[in-house]
């Protein structure tokens, strides 16, 4: 009888809070102590909600199998919430109270069963807190949180297909679990502030609660600024970020570039340098989203049906001018974004987090460079009305930014001024056309191509005629043999140095386009089956090395979020260049030379054409030595 009275008394104490200010119900003293400890480190608003509730927290056997660690990748339910009840797995609870405080039970997630128990309680308490609210104000439906988690506007689809640097892949199960998983790390992990700074600020501001006072000196804001020709590591020092621009590439001729291309330009300068000088001479880092592809040419079918990964490419301005201005004859317009300091920091933090832990699926029409770029802008500006907006193309982004006064478009009204001050980079077509016209006007008789056509009527016959090459576009479309003939006749006419100097960039452009055509031909005829076994292995190794260099997929696979300097076993060199990237570059040079020899043998005729095309520019240079 006494024992029954004691149990009744204990239950009444738990219900009415005789041992605690929190009025939840449980039958375990130890579990109650654990919950009390957790509630004390949680925001006051959550404490108040739970203290006024009739929440029940109980131990239960939630699994048929024995307790395993999160690293085992076996299904295991540590906790469960429904209605007014939270169930905690009994095996997890018993293991957590048996371990010593300094022990480390496993190498992933929270590392110990004791901390896993705390995380489970926080996780389920968060669900209880959030799901009691109206749907419209739940955190799981908050547009800022959804954008920071790479969810679409309705929160039903997640764009991130790269989970290697996630602290817990369960966060991508759905938006509800994303909110709960990140909240548990916000409370328990002091490094969360540095790894996911925008998410940390979101929870901090929402709850008016700041659980971490650590500094973020170990955060690695170094990125590989890479194209296929070179590699460089650049540090995105926030104190040196003077401006961030929306970099718009005008329409191209290919179907996937007819709406322009969306990029950003980060302008880095010492704070002592004035803005005008910084725009003209500062360090420019260009970032944008592209369909990751090891081939020369994008496949339209694959682009429509999402067969490419969408990855963040960081490059230098010179490479972008080479690609868009010279290779594709497209203008680049650089519009300063009207960021305040907070918005600029949000942009940088989200960009670097994307760099370390994001890869999407690239669709030309539904998840392209515009969609990815606009989501980055939404996070940076963080305006509620902006999260409600959809965009269809890079051109639409520019139109929207101008309409909302989110960019300074006045600096591009005078194109001459904009060009001089690093805000407008014109297509190479105009100066190239001018050079070509100068030569053509003096020697029109050499710039013609023989064509044939059939006359009509019963006595149809083939007629030969000559068509003048009046524009540079027509010259660039000539075959290698036709260009040879034109240049041979021109040089025999003993033209002036100015004529030859004007013709040189035209021919260099023609060679560049001819090179692309030859490489595309080789690509179409190349398959793994064509190569022997050793060559195929080399080819696969080249692809792997390119991914390391372009996207640093071999660096910092431990930890989550923005890389911290103690995340990886790979040591940084004195100038902070990841050693693995440098090793990959050196190895790639060796393998490329090997593959070049292999492909030269396989496609000897085409490589001969490539050398012949290259020799035409050398012929002009040689003629310059004796020109008047």
Coordinates of C-alpha atoms in Angstrom, one line a residue:
X1 CA 0.0 0.0 0.0
X2 CA 2.8 2.4 0.9
X3 CA 4.5 1.6 -2.5
X4 CA 1.3 2.5 -4.4
X5 CA 1.0 5.8 -2.4
X6 CA 4.6 6.6 -3.2
X7 CA 4.0 6.0 -6.9
X8 CA 0.9 8.2 -6.9
X9 CA 2.8 10.9 -5.1
X10 CA 5.7 10.8 -7.7
X11 CA 3.2 10.9 -10.6
X12 CA 1.5 14.0 -9.0
X13 CA 4.9 15.6 -8.6
X14 CA 5.7 15.1 -12.3
X15 CA 2.3 16.4 -13.4
X16 CA 2.3 19.5 -11.2
X17 CA 6.0 20.2 -11.4
X18 CA 7.0 19.6 -7.7
X19 CA 10.6 18.9 -8.9
X20 CA 10.6 21.1 -12.0
X21 CA 9.0 24.2 -13.4
X22 CA 8.1 22.3 -16.5
X23 CA 4.7 20.6 -16.5
X24 CA 5.3 17.6 -18.8
X25 CA 4.5 14.1 -17.8
X26 CA 6.9 11.2 -17.6
X27 CA 7.4 8.0 -15.5
X28 CA 11.2 8.1 -15.4
X29 CA 13.2 10.2 -13.0
X30 CA 16.3 10.0 -15.1
X31 CA 14.4 10.9 -18.3
X32 CA 12.7 13.8 -16.5
X33 CA 16.2 15.1 -15.4
X34 CA 17.4 14.8 -19.0
X35 CA 14.4 16.7 -20.3
X36 CA 14.8 19.4 -17.6
X37 CA 18.4 19.9 -18.6
X38 CA 17.5 20.2 -22.3
X39 CA 14.7 22.7 -21.7
X40 CA 17.1 24.9 -19.8
X41 CA 19.3 25.4 -22.9
X42 CA 16.4 26.1 -25.2
X43 CA 14.8 29.4 -26.1
X44 CA 12.4 30.9 -23.6
X45 CA 9.5 30.9 -26.0
X46 CA 9.8 27.1 -26.3
X47 CA 10.1 26.7 -22.5
X48 CA 6.9 28.7 -22.0
X49 CA 5.0 26.7 -24.6
X50 CA 6.0 23.3 -23.0
X51 CA 5.5 24.5 -19.4
X52 CA 1.9 25.3 -20.2
X53 CA 1.3 22.0 -22.0
X54 CA 0.1 18.5 -21.1
X55 CA 2.9 16.9 -23.1
X56 CA 3.8 13.3 -22.3
X57 CA 7.4 12.1 -22.7
X58 CA 7.8 8.3 -22.3
X59 CA 10.4 5.5 -22.9
X60 CA 9.4 2.8 -25.4
X61 CA 10.9 0.0 -27.4
X62 CA 10.7 1.6 -30.9
X63 CA 12.8 -0.9 -32.8
X64 CA 13.0 -4.7 -33.3
X65 CA 16.8 -4.7 -33.8
X66 CA 19.5 -3.9 -31.3
X67 CA 20.7 -0.4 -30.9
X68 CA 23.1 0.7 -33.7
X69 CA 25.0 3.9 -34.3
X70 CA 24.0 6.5 -37.0
X71 CA 27.2 5.6 -38.9
X72 CA 25.9 2.0 -39.5
X73 CA 23.4 3.4 -42.0
X74 CA 20.8 1.0 -40.7
X75 CA 17.2 2.1 -40.1
X76 CA 16.7 3.0 -36.4
X77 CA 14.1 5.1 -34.8
X78 CA 15.6 7.0 -31.8
X79 CA 12.4 9.1 -31.1
X80 CA 8.9 9.6 -32.2
X81 CA 6.3 12.4 -31.8
X82 CA 2.6 12.4 -32.4
X83 CA -0.2 14.5 -30.8
X84 CA 0.7 15.2 -27.2
X85 CA 3.2 12.3 -26.8
X86 CA 7.0 12.0 -27.4
X87 CA 8.4 8.5 -27.3
X88 CA 12.1 7.9 -26.7
X89 CA 13.8 4.7 -27.6
X90 CA 14.6 2.8 -24.4
X91 CA 17.8 1.3 -25.7
X92 CA 19.2 4.7 -26.7
X93 CA 18.2 6.1 -23.3
X94 CA 19.9 3.2 -21.4
X95 CA 23.1 3.5 -23.4
X96 CA 23.2 7.2 -22.9
X97 CA 23.2 7.0 -19.1
X98 CA 25.8 4.3 -19.1
X99 CA 28.6 6.0 -21.0
X100 CA 31.3 8.2 -19.5
X101 CA 31.1 11.9 -20.2
X102 CA 34.2 12.1 -22.4
X103 CA 33.6 9.0 -24.4
X104 CA 33.1 9.0 -28.2
X105 CA 30.9 6.1 -29.4
X106 CA 31.0 6.8 -33.2
X107 CA 32.5 9.1 -35.8
X108 CA 29.4 10.7 -37.4
X109 CA 26.6 13.1 -36.4
X110 CA 26.6 13.8 -32.6
X111 CA 29.4 11.3 -31.9
X112 CA 27.9 9.9 -28.6
X113 CA 24.7 8.2 -27.5
X114 CA 24.3 10.8 -24.7
X115 CA 24.4 13.7 -27.2
X116 CA 22.2 11.7 -29.6
X117 CA 19.6 11.4 -26.8
X118 CA 19.7 15.2 -26.2
X119 CA 19.4 15.8 -30.0
X120 CA 16.5 13.4 -30.2
X121 CA 14.7 15.2 -27.4
X122 CA 15.4 18.6 -29.0
X123 CA 14.3 17.3 -32.4
X124 CA 10.9 16.0 -31.1
X125 CA 10.3 19.0 -28.8
X126 CA 10.8 21.2 -31.9
X127 CA 8.1 19.3 -33.8
X128 CA 5.8 19.6 -30.8
X129 CA 6.5 23.4 -30.6
X130 CA 6.2 24.0 -34.3
X131 CA 3.2 21.8 -35.2
X132 CA 1.0 23.4 -32.5
X133 CA 1.0 26.6 -34.6
X134 CA -1.1 27.5 -37.6
X135 CA 0.4 26.2 -40.9
X136 CA 1.1 29.7 -42.2
X137 CA 3.4 30.6 -39.3
X138 CA 5.2 27.3 -38.8
X139 CA 8.9 27.4 -39.3
X140 CA 8.7 24.4 -41.7
X141 CA 6.8 26.7 -44.0
X142 CA 9.0 29.8 -43.5
X143 CA 10.2 31.0 -47.0
X144 CA 13.6 32.1 -45.7
X145 CA 14.3 28.7 -44.1
X146 CA 13.0 26.9 -47.2
X147 CA 15.4 28.9 -49.4
X148 CA 18.3 28.3 -47.0
X149 CA 17.6 24.6 -47.2
X150 CA 17.4 24.5 -51.1
X151 CA 13.7 23.7 -51.1
X152 CA 11.3 25.0 -53.7
X153 CA 8.7 27.6 -52.8
X154 CA 6.1 25.1 -51.6
X155 CA 8.7 23.0 -49.8
X156 CA 7.9 19.8 -51.6
X157 CA 11.1 19.4 -53.6
X158 CA 14.7 19.7 -52.6
X159 CA 17.2 20.8 -55.2
X160 CA 20.4 19.5 -53.4
X161 CA 21.6 16.1 -54.7
X162 CA 25.0 16.4 -53.0
X163 CA 24.7 15.1 -49.4
X164 CA 28.4 14.3 -48.7
X165 CA 28.8 17.5 -46.5
X166 CA 25.5 17.2 -44.7
X167 CA 25.6 16.6 -41.0
X168 CA 22.6 14.3 -41.3
X169 CA 21.0 13.2 -44.6
X170 CA 17.7 12.9 -42.8
X171 CA 17.5 16.7 -43.1
X172 CA 16.5 16.3 -46.8
X173 CA 13.7 13.8 -46.0
X174 CA 11.2 16.7 -46.1
X175 CA 11.0 20.4 -45.0
X176 CA 9.7 19.4 -41.5
X177 CA 12.7 17.3 -40.8
X178 CA 15.0 19.9 -42.3
X179 CA 13.8 22.4 -39.8
X180 CA 14.1 20.0 -36.8
X181 CA 17.5 18.6 -37.7
X182 CA 19.0 22.1 -38.2
X183 CA 17.4 23.3 -34.9
X184 CA 19.0 20.4 -32.9
X185 CA 22.4 21.4 -34.3
X186 CA 21.7 25.1 -33.7
X187 CA 21.3 24.2 -30.0
X188 CA 23.9 21.5 -29.5
X189 CA 26.8 22.3 -32.0
X190 CA 28.8 25.4 -31.3
X191 CA 30.4 25.2 -34.7
X192 CA 26.9 25.4 -36.5
X193 CA 27.3 29.2 -36.3
X194 CA 30.4 29.0 -38.6
X195 CA 29.3 26.1 -40.8
X196 CA 25.9 27.4 -41.7
X197 CA 26.0 31.1 -40.7
X198 CA 22.8 32.2 -42.5
X199 CA 20.7 29.3 -40.9
X200 CA 22.3 30.1 -37.5
X201 CA 21.2 33.8 -37.8
X202 CA 17.7 32.7 -38.9
X203 CA 17.1 30.7 -35.7
X204 CA 18.9 33.2 -33.5
X205 CA 16.7 36.1 -34.8
X206 CA 13.5 34.1 -34.8
X207 CA 13.9 32.9 -31.2
X208 CA 15.9 35.9 -29.9
X209 CA 18.3 33.4 -28.6
X210 CA 22.1 33.1 -29.1
X211 CA 23.5 29.7 -27.9
X212 CA 27.0 30.0 -29.3
X213 CA 29.7 32.6 -28.6
X214 CA 32.5 31.0 -30.7
X215 CA 34.4 32.9 -33.3
X216 CA 34.6 31.7 -36.8
X217 CA 38.3 32.2 -37.5
X218 CA 38.6 28.6 -38.8
X219 CA 36.0 28.9 -41.5
X220 CA 37.6 28.4 -44.9
X221 CA 36.4 31.1 -47.4
X222 CA 38.9 30.0 -50.0
X223 CA 37.5 28.7 -53.3
X224 CA 39.0 27.2 -56.4
X225 CA 38.7 29.9 -59.1
X226 CA 39.0 27.6 -62.0
X227 CA 38.4 27.2 -65.7
X228 CA 39.8 24.5 -68.1
X229 CA 43.0 26.5 -68.7
X230 CA 44.2 27.4 -65.3
X231 CA 43.6 27.0 -61.5
X232 CA 43.9 29.5 -58.7
X233 CA 42.8 29.6 -55.1
X234 CA 41.2 32.9 -54.0
X235 CA 40.1 34.0 -50.6
X236 CA 36.7 35.7 -50.3
X237 CA 37.7 38.1 -47.6
X238 CA 34.5 39.9 -46.5
X239 CA 36.5 43.0 -45.5
X240 CA 37.7 43.3 -49.1
X241 CA 34.3 42.6 -50.9
X242 CA 33.6 46.1 -52.2
X243 CA 30.6 45.3 -54.5
X244 CA 28.7 42.3 -55.9
X245 CA 27.4 42.6 -59.4
X246 CA 24.7 40.8 -61.4
X247 CA 26.8 39.8 -64.5
X248 CA 24.5 39.3 -67.5
X249 CA 25.7 37.6 -70.7
X250 CA 23.5 38.7 -73.7
X251 CA 21.7 36.3 -75.9
X252 CA 23.6 33.6 -77.7
X253 CA 22.8 31.6 -80.9
X254 CA 22.5 28.2 -79.1
X255 CA 19.0 27.2 -78.0
X256 CA 20.1 27.0 -74.3
X257 CA 21.6 30.5 -74.4
X258 CA 18.9 32.5 -76.2
X259 CA 17.7 34.1 -72.9
X260 CA 21.2 35.1 -71.8
X261 CA 23.2 33.7 -68.9
X262 CA 23.1 34.8 -65.3
X263 CA 26.3 35.1 -63.2
X264 CA 27.6 37.2 -60.4
X265 CA 30.8 39.2 -60.1
X266 CA 32.4 39.7 -56.7
X267 CA 34.7 42.7 -56.6
X268 CA 37.7 42.4 -54.2
X269 CA 39.8 45.4 -53.2
X270 CA 41.6 46.7 -50.2
X271 CA 39.3 49.1 -48.3
X272 CA 41.7 52.0 -48.9
X273 CA 41.2 51.8 -52.7
X274 CA 38.5 54.0 -54.1
X275 CA 35.5 52.4 -55.8
X276 CA 36.2 53.6 -59.3
X277 CA 39.8 52.3 -59.2
X278 CA 38.5 49.0 -57.7
X279 CA 36.0 48.6 -60.5
X280 CA 38.7 49.1 -63.2
X281 CA 41.6 47.2 -61.6
X282 CA 40.3 45.2 -58.7
X283 CA 40.2 41.4 -58.4
X284 CA 37.0 40.1 -60.0
X285 CA 35.7 36.6 -59.1
X286 CA 32.9 35.4 -61.3
X287 CA 30.4 32.7 -60.2
X288 CA 27.5 31.1 -61.9
X289 CA 25.7 27.8 -62.3
X290 CA 26.3 25.5 -65.2
X291 CA 25.5 22.0 -66.3
X292 CA 28.5 19.9 -65.3
X293 CA 29.7 18.2 -68.4
X294 CA 33.0 16.7 -69.3
X295 CA 32.3 16.9 -73.0
X296 CA 32.7 19.9 -75.3
X297 CA 29.1 20.1 -76.4
X298 CA 25.9 20.1 -74.3
X299 CA 23.2 17.6 -75.3
X300 CA 19.8 19.2 -75.6
X301 CA 17.9 16.0 -74.6
X302 CA 20.0 15.6 -71.5
X303 CA 19.5 19.3 -70.6
X304 CA 15.7 19.1 -70.9
X305 CA 15.4 15.9 -68.8
X306 CA 17.9 16.9 -66.1
X307 CA 20.7 14.5 -66.9
X308 CA 23.3 17.0 -66.0
X309 CA 24.3 18.1 -62.5
X310 CA 24.1 21.8 -61.7
X311 CA 27.3 22.9 -60.1
X312 CA 28.7 26.2 -59.0
X313 CA 31.6 27.3 -61.2
X314 CA 33.9 30.0 -59.9
X315 CA 36.1 31.6 -62.5
X316 CA 38.1 34.7 -63.3
X317 CA 36.8 37.6 -65.4
X318 CA 39.4 37.1 -68.2
X319 CA 38.1 33.6 -68.8
X320 CA 34.5 34.8 -68.9
X321 CA 35.4 37.5 -71.4
X322 CA 37.2 35.0 -73.5
X323 CA 34.2 32.7 -73.5
X324 CA 31.4 35.2 -74.0
X325 CA 33.0 38.2 -75.7
X326 CA 35.4 36.3 -78.1
X327 CA 34.1 32.8 -78.5
X328 CA 30.4 33.4 -78.5
X329 CA 30.3 37.1 -79.6
X330 CA 28.1 38.1 -76.6
X331 CA 28.2 41.2 -74.5
X332 CA 28.7 41.1 -70.7
X333 CA 26.9 43.7 -68.6
X334 CA 27.9 44.2 -65.0
X335 CA 25.2 45.7 -62.7
X336 CA 26.1 46.6 -59.1
X337 CA 23.6 45.0 -56.7
X338 CA 22.1 47.4 -54.1
X339 CA 23.2 45.3 -51.1
X340 CA 23.6 46.7 -47.6
X341 CA 26.3 45.1 -45.4
X342 CA 24.0 42.4 -44.0
X343 CA 22.8 41.4 -47.4
X344 CA 26.3 41.3 -48.8
X345 CA 27.4 39.0 -46.0
X346 CA 24.3 36.8 -46.5
X347 CA 25.3 36.5 -50.2
X348 CA 28.9 35.5 -49.4
X349 CA 27.9 33.1 -46.7
X350 CA 25.3 31.3 -48.9
X351 CA 27.6 31.3 -51.9
X352 CA 30.5 29.7 -49.9
X353 CA 28.0 27.1 -48.4
X354 CA 26.8 26.3 -51.9
X355 CA 30.3 25.9 -53.0
X356 CA 31.0 23.3 -50.3
X357 CA 27.8 21.3 -50.1
X358 CA 25.5 21.8 -53.0
X359 CA 24.8 20.1 -56.4
X360 CA 21.5 20.2 -58.1
X361 CA 19.9 18.8 -61.3
X362 CA 20.3 21.1 -64.3
X363 CA 17.2 21.5 -66.5
X364 CA 17.3 24.0 -69.3
X365 CA 13.8 25.2 -68.7
X366 CA 12.9 24.5 -65.1
X367 CA 16.1 24.6 -63.0
X368 CA 18.7 26.5 -65.0
X369 CA 21.3 29.2 -64.3
X370 CA 18.4 31.7 -63.8
X371 CA 16.6 29.6 -61.2
X372 CA 19.8 28.9 -59.2
X373 CA 21.0 32.5 -59.4
X374 CA 17.6 34.0 -58.3
X375 CA 17.4 31.7 -55.3
X376 CA 20.8 33.1 -54.3
X377 CA 19.5 36.6 -54.6
X378 CA 16.4 35.7 -52.6
X379 CA 18.5 34.5 -49.7
X380 CA 20.8 37.6 -49.9
X381 CA 18.0 40.2 -50.0
X382 CA 15.7 38.2 -47.7
X383 CA 12.6 40.2 -48.6
X384 CA 9.3 38.3 -48.1
X385 CA 7.9 39.7 -51.3
X386 CA 10.9 38.4 -53.2
X387 CA 10.5 34.8 -52.1
X388 CA 7.0 34.9 -53.7
X389 CA 8.5 35.7 -57.1
X390 CA 9.3 33.2 -59.9
X391 CA 11.6 34.0 -62.8
X392 CA 12.0 32.3 -66.1
X393 CA 15.3 33.5 -67.6
X394 CA 18.4 35.5 -66.9
X395 CA 16.8 38.4 -68.9
X396 CA 13.8 38.2 -66.6
X397 CA 16.0 38.5 -63.5
X398 CA 17.6 41.6 -64.9
X399 CA 14.3 43.1 -65.7
X400 CA 13.0 42.3 -62.2
X401 CA 16.1 43.7 -60.5
X402 CA 15.8 47.0 -62.4
X403 CA 12.0 47.3 -61.7
X404 CA 12.6 46.8 -57.9
X405 CA 15.7 49.1 -57.9
X406 CA 17.8 46.3 -56.6
X407 CA 20.6 47.1 -59.1
X408 CA 22.2 50.4 -60.1
X409 CA 21.4 50.3 -63.9
X410 CA 22.4 54.0 -64.3
X411 CA 26.1 53.2 -64.6
X412 CA 25.5 51.3 -67.8
X413 CA 23.4 54.0 -69.6
X414 CA 26.6 55.4 -71.1
X415 CA 28.2 52.4 -72.7
X416 CA 31.5 54.2 -73.3
X417 CA 31.7 55.2 -69.7
X418 CA 30.7 51.7 -68.6
X419 CA 33.4 50.1 -70.8
X420 CA 36.1 52.3 -69.3
X421 CA 35.0 51.7 -65.8
X422 CA 34.8 47.9 -65.8
X423 CA 31.0 47.6 -66.1
X424 CA 30.5 46.7 -69.8
X425 CA 32.5 44.2 -71.7
X426 CA 31.5 44.2 -75.4
X427 CA 31.4 41.4 -77.9
X428 CA 34.6 40.9 -79.9
X429 CA 32.4 40.9 -83.1
X430 CA 32.5 44.7 -83.6
X431 CA 36.3 45.2 -83.6
X432 CA 36.7 41.9 -85.5
X433 CA 34.3 43.1 -88.1
X434 CA 36.1 46.4 -88.3
X435 CA 39.5 44.7 -88.8
X436 CA 38.0 42.4 -91.5
X437 CA 36.3 45.3 -93.3
X438 CA 39.6 47.2 -93.4
X439 CA 41.3 44.3 -95.2
X440 CA 38.3 43.4 -97.4
X441 CA 37.8 47.0 -98.7
X442 CA 41.4 46.9 -99.9
X443 CA 41.6 43.4 -101.4
X444 CA 38.0 42.4 -102.2
X445 CA 39.1 40.3 -105.2
X446 CA 40.7 37.8 -102.9
X447 CA 37.7 37.4 -100.6
X448 CA 35.4 35.3 -102.6
X449 CA 34.4 31.7 -102.7
X450 CA 33.6 29.5 -105.7
X451 CA 30.0 28.1 -105.7
X452 CA 27.8 26.1 -108.1
X453 CA 24.1 26.1 -108.9
X454 CA 21.9 24.4 -111.5
X455 CA 20.0 26.5 -114.0
X456 CA 16.3 25.7 -114.5
X457 CA 14.5 24.4 -117.6
X458 CA 14.8 21.3 -119.7
X459 CA 18.5 21.9 -120.5
X460 CA 19.5 22.2 -116.8
X461 CA 23.2 22.5 -116.3
X462 CA 25.6 23.3 -113.5
X463 CA 26.9 26.9 -113.4
X464 CA 29.9 28.1 -111.4
X465 CA 30.0 31.6 -109.8
X466 CA 31.9 33.5 -107.1
X467 CA 30.3 34.8 -103.9
X468 CA 31.9 37.7 -102.1
X469 CA 32.7 37.3 -98.4
X470 CA 31.5 40.7 -97.3
X471 CA 31.3 40.0 -93.6
X472 CA 33.6 38.4 -91.0
X473 CA 30.9 35.8 -90.3
X474 CA 31.1 34.6 -93.8
X475 CA 34.9 34.3 -93.6
X476 CA 34.7 32.4 -90.3
X477 CA 32.4 29.8 -91.9
X478 CA 35.0 29.0 -94.6
X479 CA 36.6 25.6 -94.7
X480 CA 40.3 25.2 -93.9
X481 CA 41.1 24.8 -97.6
X482 CA 39.2 27.9 -98.5
X483 CA 41.0 30.0 -95.8
X484 CA 44.3 28.7 -97.1
X485 CA 43.5 30.0 -100.6
X486 CA 42.3 33.4 -99.4
X487 CA 45.4 34.0 -97.2
X488 CA 47.8 32.7 -99.8
X489 CA 46.5 35.2 -102.4
X490 CA 46.4 38.0 -99.9
X491 CA 50.1 37.5 -98.8
X492 CA 51.2 37.2 -102.4
X493 CA 49.8 40.7 -103.0
X494 CA 52.4 42.0 -100.6
X495 CA 50.0 44.0 -98.3
X496 CA 51.0 46.5 -95.7
X497 CA 51.7 45.7 -92.1
X498 CA 48.4 47.3 -91.1
X499 CA 46.5 45.0 -93.4
X500 CA 48.3 41.9 -92.0
X501 CA 47.9 43.1 -88.4
X502 CA 44.2 43.6 -89.1
X503 CA 43.9 40.1 -90.6
X504 CA 45.7 38.3 -87.8
X505 CA 42.9 38.4 -85.1
X506 CA 40.4 37.4 -87.8
X507 CA 42.4 34.3 -88.7
X508 CA 43.0 33.5 -85.0
X509 CA 39.3 33.6 -84.4
X510 CA 38.7 31.3 -87.4
X511 CA 41.3 28.9 -86.1
X512 CA 39.6 28.9 -82.7
X513 CA 36.2 28.0 -84.3
X514 CA 37.9 25.4 -86.5
X515 CA 39.5 23.8 -83.4
X516 CA 36.1 23.6 -81.8
X517 CA 34.6 21.9 -84.9
X518 CA 37.4 19.4 -85.1
X519 CA 37.1 18.6 -81.4
X520 CA 33.3 18.1 -81.7
X521 CA 33.9 15.7 -84.6
X522 CA 36.4 13.7 -82.5
X523 CA 33.9 13.8 -79.6
X524 CA 31.1 12.4 -81.7
X525 CA 33.2 9.5 -82.8
X526 CA 34.8 8.8 -79.4
X527 CA 33.5 6.2 -77.0
X528 CA 35.0 4.1 -74.3
X529 CA 34.7 1.1 -76.6
X530 CA 37.0 2.8 -79.1
X531 CA 39.8 2.9 -76.5
X532 CA 41.8 0.0 -75.2
X533 CA 41.4 -0.9 -71.5
X534 CA 44.4 1.1 -70.3
X535 CA 43.3 4.2 -72.3
X536 CA 39.7 3.9 -70.9
X537 CA 41.1 3.9 -67.4
X538 CA 43.1 7.0 -68.1
X539 CA 40.0 8.7 -69.5
X540 CA 38.0 7.9 -66.4
X541 CA 40.9 9.2 -64.2
X542 CA 41.0 12.5 -66.1
X543 CA 37.3 13.0 -65.4
X544 CA 37.8 12.3 -61.7
X545 CA 40.8 14.7 -61.5
X546 CA 38.8 17.4 -63.3
X547 CA 36.0 17.1 -60.7
X548 CA 38.6 17.5 -57.9
X549 CA 40.1 20.6 -59.6
X550 CA 36.9 22.2 -60.7
X551 CA 34.7 21.4 -57.7
X552 CA 37.1 20.3 -55.0
X553 CA 35.0 17.1 -54.5
X554 CA 38.0 15.4 -53.0
X555 CA 38.6 18.0 -50.3
X556 CA 36.9 18.4 -46.9
X557 CA 34.5 15.5 -47.0
X558 CA 34.3 15.4 -43.2
X559 CA 32.2 17.8 -41.3
X560 CA 29.3 19.7 -42.9
X561 CA 28.5 23.1 -44.3
X562 CA 31.3 25.6 -44.9
X563 CA 34.6 23.9 -44.5
X564 CA 36.5 24.5 -41.2
X565 CA 40.3 24.2 -41.2
X566 CA 40.2 21.2 -38.9
X567 CA 37.7 19.2 -41.0
X568 CA 40.0 17.4 -43.4
X569 CA 43.1 15.3 -43.0
X570 CA 44.5 17.2 -46.0
X571 CA 46.8 19.8 -44.8
X572 CA 46.8 23.3 -46.4
X573 CA 50.2 24.6 -47.7
X574 CA 51.7 27.9 -46.6
X575 CA 49.6 29.9 -49.1
X576 CA 46.5 27.9 -48.1
X577 CA 46.2 25.9 -51.4
X578 CA 44.7 22.5 -50.8
X579 CA 47.4 20.0 -51.5
X580 CA 45.0 17.5 -53.1
X581 CA 44.1 20.1 -55.8
X582 CA 47.8 20.8 -56.7
X583 CA 48.5 17.0 -56.9
X584 CA 45.4 16.5 -59.1
X585 CA 46.6 19.3 -61.4
X586 CA 50.1 17.8 -61.8
X587 CA 48.7 14.4 -62.5
X588 CA 46.1 15.8 -64.9
X589 CA 48.9 17.4 -67.0
X590 CA 50.6 14.0 -67.3
X591 CA 47.4 12.2 -68.2
X592 CA 46.4 14.8 -70.7
X593 CA 49.7 14.5 -72.6
X594 CA 49.3 10.7 -72.6
X595 CA 45.7 10.9 -73.9
X596 CA 46.8 13.5 -76.5
X597 CA 49.3 11.0 -77.9
X598 CA 46.6 8.3 -77.9
X599 CA 44.0 10.5 -79.6
X600 CA 46.6 11.8 -82.1
X601 CA 47.1 8.3 -83.3
X602 CA 43.4 7.5 -83.4
X603 CA 42.5 10.7 -85.3
X604 CA 45.6 11.5 -87.1
X605 CA 43.9 13.1 -90.1
X606 CA 41.9 15.5 -87.9
X607 CA 44.9 16.5 -85.8
X608 CA 46.8 17.2 -89.0
X609 CA 43.9 19.6 -90.0
X610 CA 44.2 21.2 -86.5
X611 CA 47.9 21.8 -87.0
X612 CA 47.3 23.2 -90.5
X613 CA 44.7 25.6 -89.2
X614 CA 47.1 26.8 -86.5
X615 CA 49.8 27.3 -89.1
X616 CA 47.8 29.9 -91.0
X617 CA 48.2 32.4 -88.1
X618 CA 51.9 31.6 -88.1
X619 CA 52.0 32.3 -91.9
X620 CA 50.6 35.8 -91.3
X621 CA 53.1 36.5 -88.5
X622 CA 56.0 35.4 -90.8
X623 CA 54.7 37.7 -93.5
X624 CA 54.7 40.6 -91.0
X625 CA 58.5 40.4 -90.6
X626 CA 59.0 41.6 -94.2
X627 CA 55.9 43.8 -94.7
X628 CA 56.3 47.5 -95.3

